[in-house]
Amino acid sequence: MSIDNQISEPILEVENLKLVYGDYLVLENISFTAKKGECLVVMGASGCGKSTLLKSMIGLLPPAYGKILVDSEDLWSVETEHQSLILKKYGVLFQGGALWGSMNLVENVSLPLQAYTNLPEPEIEDLARYKLNLVGLSGYGDFYPAQLSGGMKKRAGLARAMSLDPDILFLDEPSAGLDPINSHRLDNLINELKDSLGMTFVVVTHELSSIFDIADNSIFLDGQTKTLLDFGPPCNLREHSEHKRVRSFLHRGNPVK
């Protein structure tokens, strides 16, 4: 982790969060921070609540208890209109990419700009092509999603998530469905964007290679205890976590004492 990340202020703070579906407890006592310009990975085995936590952080699932602070403002206690302003600081890449198949890439990336700005169409198109260039898709603006590989679709989805220059980018299992080569390329792209643009990334994943490639910090969610077992750089957790389940997860395939 860079010195800048160590001294930077938190941009996202989760405090004593409790999440439920009806009477079913998903997670409780969840507290952590993400600093400006770092990549925080949310990890854990399937069914541990990673996606549920993501839904709450991006404004889709209100917590039963606790706070989600973005630049010190509580996402879930402000008025709806002000919550919308907070959510404009976000970009979200969903697991499937969520591209519209009837639109080409420029049109897909232009959608948030058309919805949330008053920019003229020529300027919107220029910005959309610029975002595609940032993710290595220069020259593909007129292509449709069906004409792209899985890795290219993920990068196009990332370009759209970046269209409004968000402060925080949330990525849900970005490597899902990708072969190892394209997964590594996407990890490299995340690192490049973080370093060059200073964006904060919150990435939900269980892929070990990605975790160690991109994470400055990480949290480990546990489905058995329904809480956060540990928080820190994944290399440190792999060797020094007090919890065997955390060490076993990060040492997958190797025996852990």
Short mmCIF file of C-alpha atoms in Angstrom, two decimals, residues 145 147-155 182:
data_model
loop_
_atom_site.label_atom_id
_atom_site.label_comp_id
_atom_site.label_asym_id
_atom_site.label_seq_id
_atom_site.Cartn_x
_atom_site.Cartn_y
_atom_site.Cartn_z
CA PRO A 145 -22.43 -6.16 -26.78
CA GLN A 147 -20.02 -8.63 -30.85
CA LEU A 148 -17.72 -8.55 -27.82
CA SER A 149 -15.88 -11.12 -25.74
CA GLY A 150 -16.70 -11.53 -22.06
CA GLY A 151 -13.67 -9.51 -21.01
CA MET A 152 -14.55 -6.69 -23.38
CA LYS A 153 -18.11 -6.58 -22.04
CA LYS A 154 -16.75 -6.21 -18.50
CA ARG A 155 -14.50 -3.36 -19.61
CA ASN A 182 -8.88 -11.80 -19.22
#
